[in-house]
Short mmCIF file of C-alpha atoms in Angstrom, two decimals:
data_model
loop_
_atom_site.label_atom_id
_atom_site.label_comp_id
_atom_site.label_asym_id
_atom_site.label_seq_id
_atom_site.Cartn_x
_atom_site.Cartn_y
_atom_site.Cartn_z
CA MET A 206 0.00 0.00 0.00
CA MET A 207 2.85 2.35 0.94
CA LEU A 208 4.64 1.34 -2.27
CA LEU A 209 1.56 2.26 -4.32
CA LYS A 210 1.32 5.58 -2.50
CA LEU A 211 4.99 6.30 -3.26
CA PHE A 212 4.45 5.33 -6.90
CA TRP A 213 1.39 7.57 -7.24
CA SER A 214 3.02 10.57 -5.52
CA PHE A 215 6.12 10.43 -7.69
CA PHE A 216 4.03 9.70 -10.78
CA GLN A 217 2.36 13.08 -10.17
CA ILE A 218 5.75 14.72 -9.59
CA GLY A 219 7.00 13.31 -12.90
CA LEU A 220 3.81 14.33 -14.68
CA PHE A 221 3.64 17.93 -13.49
CA SER A 222 7.28 19.03 -13.30
CA ILE A 223 7.45 20.88 -16.60
CA GLY A 224 10.69 22.64 -17.46
CA GLY A 225 12.97 20.21 -15.66
CA GLY A 226 15.51 20.85 -12.91
CA TYR A 227 14.42 23.50 -10.44
CA ALA A 228 10.86 23.46 -11.78
CA ALA A 229 10.37 20.08 -10.10
CA MET A 230 11.27 21.50 -6.70
CA PRO A 231 7.96 23.12 -5.64
CA ILE A 232 6.01 20.06 -6.83
CA ILE A 233 8.23 17.66 -4.89
CA GLN A 234 7.95 19.90 -1.83
CA HIS A 235 4.17 19.96 -2.16
CA GLN A 236 3.83 16.15 -2.43
CA VAL A 237 6.54 15.07 -0.02
CA VAL A 238 6.41 17.75 2.70
CA GLU A 239 2.90 19.21 2.58
CA ILE A 240 0.59 16.39 1.46
CA ASN A 241 2.27 13.25 2.80
CA GLY A 242 4.58 14.59 5.53
CA TRP A 243 7.30 12.12 4.48
CA LEU A 244 10.02 14.75 5.06
CA SER A 245 10.22 17.89 7.21
CA MET A 246 11.06 21.18 5.48
CA ILE A 247 14.62 20.92 6.91
CA GLU A 248 15.05 17.41 5.49
CA PHE A 249 13.67 18.60 2.15
CA GLY A 250 16.26 21.40 2.17
CA ASP A 251 18.93 18.74 2.75
CA VAL A 252 17.63 16.69 -0.20
CA VAL A 253 17.86 19.76 -2.45
CA THR A 254 21.41 20.38 -1.22
CA ILE A 255 22.45 16.72 -1.58
CA SER A 256 20.92 16.69 -5.08
CA GLN A 257 23.19 19.56 -6.03
CA MET A 258 26.24 17.69 -4.71
CA THR A 259 25.46 14.41 -6.46
CA PRO A 260 24.81 13.57 -10.10
CA GLY A 261 21.32 13.03 -11.47
CA PRO A 262 18.04 14.92 -11.70
CA ILE A 263 16.56 16.27 -8.47
CA ALA A 264 13.28 14.37 -8.99
CA ILE A 265 15.08 10.99 -9.23
CA ASN A 266 17.29 11.90 -6.25
CA SER A 267 14.26 12.82 -4.13
CA ALA A 268 12.42 9.68 -5.25
CA THR A 269 15.34 7.51 -4.12
CA PHE A 270 15.86 9.40 -0.86
CA VAL A 271 12.19 9.45 0.16
CA GLY A 272 11.57 5.90 -1.11
CA THR A 273 14.49 4.46 0.87
CA ARG A 274 13.42 6.22 4.06
CA ILE A 275 9.78 5.15 3.79
CA ALA A 276 10.12 1.57 2.46
CA GLY A 277 13.78 0.67 1.88
CA LEU A 278 15.16 -0.31 -1.49
CA PRO A 279 11.76 -1.45 -2.91
CA GLY A 280 10.45 2.01 -1.98
CA ALA A 281 13.32 3.71 -3.80
CA ILE A 282 12.78 1.62 -6.93
CA MET A 283 8.99 2.07 -6.87
CA ALA A 284 9.24 5.86 -6.42
CA THR A 285 11.80 6.09 -9.23
CA ILE A 286 9.63 4.04 -11.59
CA GLY A 287 6.69 6.28 -10.69
CA CYS A 288 8.79 9.32 -11.48
CA VAL A 289 9.85 8.21 -14.99
CA THR A 290 6.60 6.52 -16.12
CA PRO A 291 4.85 9.75 -17.19
CA SER A 292 8.02 10.81 -19.02
CA ILE A 293 8.11 7.54 -20.97
CA ILE A 294 4.44 7.81 -21.97
CA ILE A 295 4.38 11.54 -22.77
CA VAL A 296 7.80 11.88 -24.42
CA LEU A 297 7.16 8.96 -26.78
CA THR A 298 3.67 10.24 -27.64
CA LEU A 299 5.03 13.75 -28.18
CA ALA A 300 7.87 12.44 -30.35
CA TYR A 301 5.26 10.77 -32.56
CA ILE A 302 3.13 13.92 -32.76
CA TYR A 303 6.18 16.14 -33.22
CA TYR A 304 7.38 14.31 -36.29
CA LYS A 305 3.86 14.45 -37.68
CA TYR A 306 2.96 18.08 -36.97
CA ARG A 307 6.19 19.91 -36.21
CA ASN A 308 4.74 23.41 -36.00
CA LEU A 309 1.62 22.73 -34.00
CA SER A 310 0.60 26.27 -32.97
CA VAL A 311 -1.65 25.26 -30.05
CA MET A 312 1.27 23.30 -28.58
CA GLN A 313 3.48 26.36 -28.87
CA GLY A 314 0.74 28.46 -27.26
CA VAL A 315 0.52 26.13 -24.27
CA LEU A 316 4.30 26.30 -23.81
CA THR A 317 4.26 30.11 -24.09
CA GLY A 318 1.66 30.28 -21.31
CA LEU A 319 3.62 27.86 -19.13
CA ARG A 320 7.01 29.55 -19.27
CA PRO A 321 6.33 32.55 -16.99
CA ALA A 322 4.33 30.29 -14.65
CA VAL A 323 7.31 27.95 -14.38
CA VAL A 324 9.58 30.91 -13.51
CA ALA A 325 7.10 31.95 -10.81
CA MET A 326 7.08 28.40 -9.37
CA ILE A 327 10.87 28.35 -9.23
CA ALA A 328 10.90 31.80 -7.60
CA SER A 329 8.40 30.64 -4.99
CA ALA A 330 10.46 27.53 -4.17
CA GLY A 331 13.64 29.63 -4.14
CA LEU A 332 12.03 31.94 -1.61
CA SER A 333 11.35 29.06 0.81
CA ILE A 334 14.97 27.86 0.44
CA ILE A 335 16.22 31.41 1.17
CA VAL A 336 14.01 31.63 4.27
CA LEU A 337 15.36 28.25 5.40
CA ALA A 338 18.98 29.29 4.79
CA PHE A 339 18.65 32.67 6.58
CA TRP A 340 16.43 31.67 9.53
CA ASN A 341 16.77 27.86 9.74
CA SER A 342 13.05 27.38 10.57
CA ASN A 343 13.22 29.91 13.44
CA PRO A 344 10.60 32.67 13.45
CA ILE A 345 11.70 35.39 11.03
CA SER A 346 13.25 38.30 12.95
CA PHE A 347 16.36 40.46 12.88
CA ALA A 348 17.87 38.72 15.92
CA SER A 349 17.44 35.17 14.59
CA THR A 350 19.03 35.94 11.22
CA ASP A 351 22.01 33.77 10.27
CA TRP A 352 24.35 36.50 9.01
CA ILE A 353 27.02 34.05 7.82
CA SER A 354 24.39 32.56 5.52
CA VAL A 355 23.30 36.01 4.28
CA VAL A 356 26.90 36.98 3.43
CA LEU A 357 27.54 33.62 1.72
CA PHE A 358 24.31 34.03 -0.27
CA ALA A 359 25.17 37.56 -1.43
CA ALA A 360 28.76 36.63 -2.34
CA SER A 361 27.63 33.48 -4.22
CA LEU A 362 24.97 35.39 -6.14
CA LEU A 363 27.48 38.07 -7.13
CA ILE A 364 30.02 35.49 -8.34
CA LEU A 365 27.35 33.54 -10.25
CA HIS A 366 25.78 36.54 -11.94
CA LYS A 367 28.89 38.58 -12.65
CA PHE A 368 31.42 35.89 -13.57
CA LYS A 369 29.02 33.18 -14.82
CA ALA A 370 30.82 30.76 -12.52
CA ASP A 371 30.05 27.02 -12.53
CA PRO A 372 27.27 26.42 -9.92
CA VAL A 373 29.00 23.24 -8.68
CA TRP A 374 32.10 25.22 -7.71
CA VAL A 375 30.10 28.06 -6.15
CA MET A 376 28.11 25.63 -3.99
CA SER A 377 31.19 23.66 -2.95
CA GLY A 378 32.96 26.94 -2.11
CA ALA A 379 30.00 28.16 -0.05
CA GLY A 380 29.99 24.84 1.81
CA LEU A 381 33.69 24.96 2.58
CA ILE A 382 33.84 28.65 3.58
CA GLY A 383 30.57 28.29 5.53
CA CYS A 384 31.97 25.30 7.44
CA LEU A 385 35.10 27.27 8.41
CA ALA A 386 33.07 30.36 9.35
CA TYR A 387 30.61 28.41 11.55
CA MET A 388 33.51 26.66 13.32
CA VAL A 389 35.45 29.88 14.00
CA LEU A 390 32.57 32.26 14.84
CA MET B 52 23.55 -0.54 -37.70
CA GLU B 53 23.94 -4.02 -36.27
CA LYS B 54 22.06 -4.51 -33.03
CA ASP B 55 24.09 -7.12 -31.21
CA LYS B 56 25.05 -7.43 -27.53
CA LYS B 57 27.83 -4.94 -28.07
CA PHE B 58 25.36 -2.30 -29.29
CA TYR B 59 23.09 -2.71 -26.27
CA TRP B 60 26.03 -2.63 -23.88
CA LYS B 61 27.37 0.53 -25.53
CA LEU B 62 23.94 2.16 -25.36
CA PHE B 63 23.58 1.30 -21.67
CA SER B 64 27.15 2.18 -20.63
CA SER B 65 27.04 5.51 -22.52
CA THR B 66 23.88 6.72 -20.81
CA PHE B 67 25.08 5.33 -17.45
CA SER B 68 28.39 7.22 -17.55
CA LEU B 69 26.78 10.43 -18.84
CA SER B 70 24.26 10.32 -15.99
CA ALA B 71 26.96 9.52 -13.39
CA PHE B 72 28.93 12.64 -14.26
CA THR B 73 26.14 15.17 -14.71
CA PHE B 74 25.99 17.11 -11.47
CA GLY B 75 22.94 19.09 -10.44
CA GLY B 76 20.76 17.76 -13.27
CA GLY B 77 19.13 19.98 -15.88
CA PHE B 78 20.35 21.07 -19.27
CA VAL B 79 24.01 20.20 -18.65
CA ILE B 80 23.51 16.68 -19.96
CA ILE B 81 22.30 17.80 -23.43
CA PRO B 82 25.69 19.02 -24.78
CA LEU B 83 27.33 15.91 -23.29
CA MET B 84 24.83 13.62 -25.04
CA ARG B 85 25.35 15.48 -28.30
CA LYS B 86 29.11 14.94 -27.99
CA LYS B 87 28.65 11.22 -27.32
CA PHE B 88 25.91 10.21 -29.77
CA VAL B 89 26.49 12.71 -32.58
CA GLU B 90 30.25 13.31 -32.64
CA GLU B 91 31.71 10.19 -31.08
CA LEU B 92 29.37 7.34 -32.07
CA ASN B 93 27.72 8.92 -35.15
CA TRP B 94 24.44 7.26 -34.26
CA ILE B 95 22.28 10.39 -34.57
CA ASP B 96 22.74 13.39 -36.87
CA GLU B 97 23.03 16.98 -35.68
CA GLN B 98 19.59 18.17 -36.83
CA GLU B 99 17.79 15.24 -35.29
CA MET B 100 19.59 15.81 -31.98
CA LEU B 101 18.26 19.39 -31.96
CA ASP B 102 14.72 18.11 -32.57
CA LEU B 103 15.04 15.59 -29.77
CA THR B 104 16.35 18.30 -27.42
CA ALA B 105 13.31 20.46 -28.13
CA ILE B 106 10.94 17.60 -27.31
CA ALA B 107 12.87 16.74 -24.13
CA GLN B 108 12.70 20.35 -22.97
CA SER B 109 9.00 20.79 -23.58
CA SER B 110 7.89 17.54 -21.94
CA PRO B 111 7.22 17.10 -18.22
CA GLY B 112 9.84 15.32 -16.14
CA ALA B 113 13.61 15.52 -15.84
CA ILE B 114 15.33 16.66 -19.05
CA ALA B 115 18.09 14.07 -18.70
CA VAL B 116 15.50 11.28 -18.47
CA ASN B 117 13.42 12.65 -21.36
CA ALA B 118 16.44 13.06 -23.65
CA SER B 119 17.71 9.55 -22.92
CA ILE B 120 14.25 8.07 -23.61
CA LEU B 121 14.20 9.83 -27.00
CA ILE B 122 17.70 8.68 -27.94
CA GLY B 123 16.94 5.08 -26.93
CA TYR B 124 13.64 5.13 -28.83
CA ARG B 125 15.24 6.62 -31.92
CA LEU B 126 17.97 3.93 -31.95
CA ASP B 127 15.99 0.82 -31.03
CA GLY B 128 12.32 1.61 -30.37
CA PHE B 129 10.66 0.93 -27.03
CA ARG B 130 13.35 -1.56 -25.96
CA GLY B 131 16.03 1.04 -26.60
CA ALA B 132 14.11 3.58 -24.51
CA LEU B 133 13.93 1.15 -21.59
CA ILE B 134 17.69 0.51 -21.77
CA THR B 135 18.62 4.20 -21.82
CA VAL B 136 16.16 5.10 -19.04
CA LEU B 137 17.70 2.36 -16.87
CA GLY B 138 21.19 3.67 -17.61
CA THR B 139 20.12 7.19 -16.67
CA VAL B 140 18.32 6.47 -13.38
CA LEU B 141 20.72 3.85 -11.97
CA PRO B 142 23.61 6.20 -10.95
CA PRO B 143 21.42 8.58 -8.87
CA LEU B 144 19.46 5.58 -7.52
CA ILE B 145 22.64 3.90 -6.25
CA ILE B 146 24.28 7.06 -4.86
CA LEU B 147 21.18 8.39 -3.07
CA SER B 148 20.36 4.94 -1.62
CA VAL B 149 23.79 4.86 0.01
CA ILE B 150 23.53 8.45 1.27
CA SER B 151 20.02 7.97 2.69
CA LEU B 152 21.20 4.88 4.62
CA PHE B 153 23.89 6.95 6.31
CA TYR B 154 21.75 10.07 6.41
CA THR B 155 21.34 10.16 10.20
CA ALA B 156 25.09 9.82 10.80
CA PHE B 157 25.66 12.16 7.87
CA ARG B 158 23.23 14.75 9.23
CA ASP B 159 24.30 14.52 12.91
CA SER B 160 27.96 15.16 12.14
CA LEU B 161 28.69 18.75 13.17
CA ILE B 162 31.12 19.30 10.28
CA VAL B 163 28.68 17.93 7.67
CA GLY B 164 25.97 20.10 9.24
CA TYR B 165 28.13 23.21 8.84
CA VAL B 166 29.03 22.34 5.25
CA LEU B 167 25.36 21.69 4.39
CA ARG B 168 24.33 25.01 5.97
CA GLY B 169 26.99 26.83 3.98
CA MET B 170 25.98 25.03 0.80
CA GLN B 171 22.33 25.86 1.42
CA ALA B 172 23.18 29.56 1.08
CA GLY B 173 25.02 28.67 -2.16
CA VAL B 174 22.04 26.67 -3.47
CA ALA B 175 19.69 29.57 -2.63
CA ALA B 176 22.02 31.85 -4.63
CA VAL B 177 22.04 29.46 -7.61
CA ILE B 178 18.23 29.31 -7.65
CA THR B 179 17.98 33.11 -7.29
CA ASP B 180 20.41 33.50 -10.21
CA VAL B 181 18.32 31.14 -12.37
CA VAL B 182 15.14 33.06 -11.49
CA LEU B 183 16.79 36.44 -12.23
CA THR B 184 18.04 35.27 -15.63
CA MET B 185 14.67 33.74 -16.60
CA THR B 186 12.74 36.82 -15.41
CA LEU B 187 15.02 39.17 -17.38
CA ASP B 188 14.47 37.01 -20.50
CA ILE B 189 10.70 37.38 -20.07
CA LEU B 190 10.96 41.17 -19.50
CA LYS B 191 13.06 41.50 -22.66
CA GLU B 192 10.10 40.27 -24.74
CA HIS B 193 8.29 43.54 -23.89
CA ARG B 194 4.95 41.76 -23.71
CA LEU B 195 2.52 42.40 -20.88
CA GLN B 196 0.80 39.02 -20.65
CA PRO B 197 3.79 36.88 -19.60
CA VAL B 198 4.68 39.46 -16.92
CA ILE B 199 1.12 39.36 -15.56
CA ILE B 200 1.15 35.52 -15.57
CA LEU B 201 4.53 35.58 -13.79
CA ILE B 202 3.36 37.94 -11.02
CA ALA B 203 -0.07 36.31 -10.61
CA ALA B 204 1.41 32.80 -10.49
CA PHE B 205 4.03 33.91 -7.95
CA ILE B 206 1.40 35.46 -5.67
CA ALA B 207 -0.79 32.35 -6.02
CA ALA B 208 2.07 29.97 -5.21
CA ALA B 209 4.12 31.87 -2.60
CA ILE B 210 1.46 33.86 -0.74
CA LEU B 211 -1.91 32.16 -1.33
CA ASN B 212 -0.48 28.61 -1.29
CA VAL B 213 -2.55 27.55 -4.30
CA ASN B 214 -1.82 24.00 -5.53
CA VAL B 215 1.06 24.32 -8.02
CA ILE B 216 -0.46 21.73 -10.36
CA LEU B 217 -3.61 23.84 -10.62
CA ILE B 218 -1.52 26.93 -11.46
CA ILE B 219 0.35 25.06 -14.22
CA LEU B 220 -2.88 23.70 -15.73
CA ILE B 221 -4.55 27.15 -15.74
CA CYS B 222 -1.52 28.82 -17.38
CA GLY B 223 -1.34 26.09 -20.02
CA VAL B 224 -5.03 26.63 -20.84
CA ILE B 225 -4.48 30.41 -21.03
CA GLY B 226 -1.64 29.81 -23.52
CA ALA B 227 -3.76 27.49 -25.67
CA LEU B 228 -6.77 29.87 -25.63
CA ASN B 229 -4.46 32.69 -26.64
CA VAL B 230 -3.54 30.92 -29.86
CA LEU B 231 -7.10 29.79 -30.60
CA LEU B 232 -8.61 33.25 -29.96
CA THR B 233 -5.92 35.01 -32.03
CA LYS B 234 -6.74 32.67 -34.90
CA ARG B 235 -10.46 33.31 -34.58
CA SER B 236 -10.07 37.11 -34.39
CA LYS B 237 -7.89 37.01 -37.51
CA GLY B 238 -10.66 35.04 -39.21
CA GLY B 239 -13.14 37.66 -37.95
CA VAL B 240 -11.15 40.53 -39.43
CA GLN B 241 -11.15 38.85 -42.82
CA HIS B 242 -14.88 38.29 -42.54
CA ASP B 243 -15.50 41.96 -41.72
CA ALA B 244 -13.39 43.06 -44.66
CA ALA B 245 -15.43 40.87 -46.96
#
């Protein structure tokens, strides 16, 4: 029963994460944290961070992480299968349609409508990660602000935006410098 | 192209190694796949790879998974798609299984905790950078509708806590109606002129 629930939850995640990568984040958060309570918001933040450190798409990483914690290896496999099943069905159908009607205007219209919505979803998920990084699930106030995190965030953003640095290096650097700063201060 | 054991092994090992070395997911895997299947193996031509990329990007799900399904399907039908999807999901499945087993020890270590907290600020910056770039791209179009959709969807998701799936469905319908109504009004103009 739990396996079916995992399959169905990650099937929905696979089905509705349009735009790939970060776009999957709010949908995973919704299913895993809000609806099913399989992870706390802090654990979800860790999954996002671990996903950035390890290879593979965030949706597959979350499926494996949540699946293993809820039902061991069978859970991980079931959640992963759930996650890729909609892709297999839709991508193959779309490939067929694409070769038949390459310039389908309604299809392009749907995608045009989705793009700004996807940006908004990513922004919304980004906001909850920022809140988590700055206040670590404490009530938001000036006194409870983690200033090391704020400085790391600002420096990382500057380096990313100005120098187009590789995100993997920026995140590793933030981790290393953050670790030193938390130990010393 | 002969489809013997060697072909299937090559197909599986190629997608497996590409997936194992693509950090952070997303679009990064597309240029790597192009290099492997177009330049190195000559299994797919340049133009077709571009078509497949477009389909992978506009379908739901992880781009790496979608692109590997398309490449497998193109090379050996449904069986090929199953082989490439297996090659793509196995590396993250193995790595995350191991990490989640040691997660408690991993999480309770003070040093790991500090590194994760530092990295969280970095991840937040990466996501903010992605959002900034995408928002600027939308603003550059100088069209009002996408900006309104962006702001409305953000308010709905971040402040009103509306179900994200509902937001995506509504925006998709708005996009489709847009095209259909534009077509009809063009038809109407012609009718009036006549």
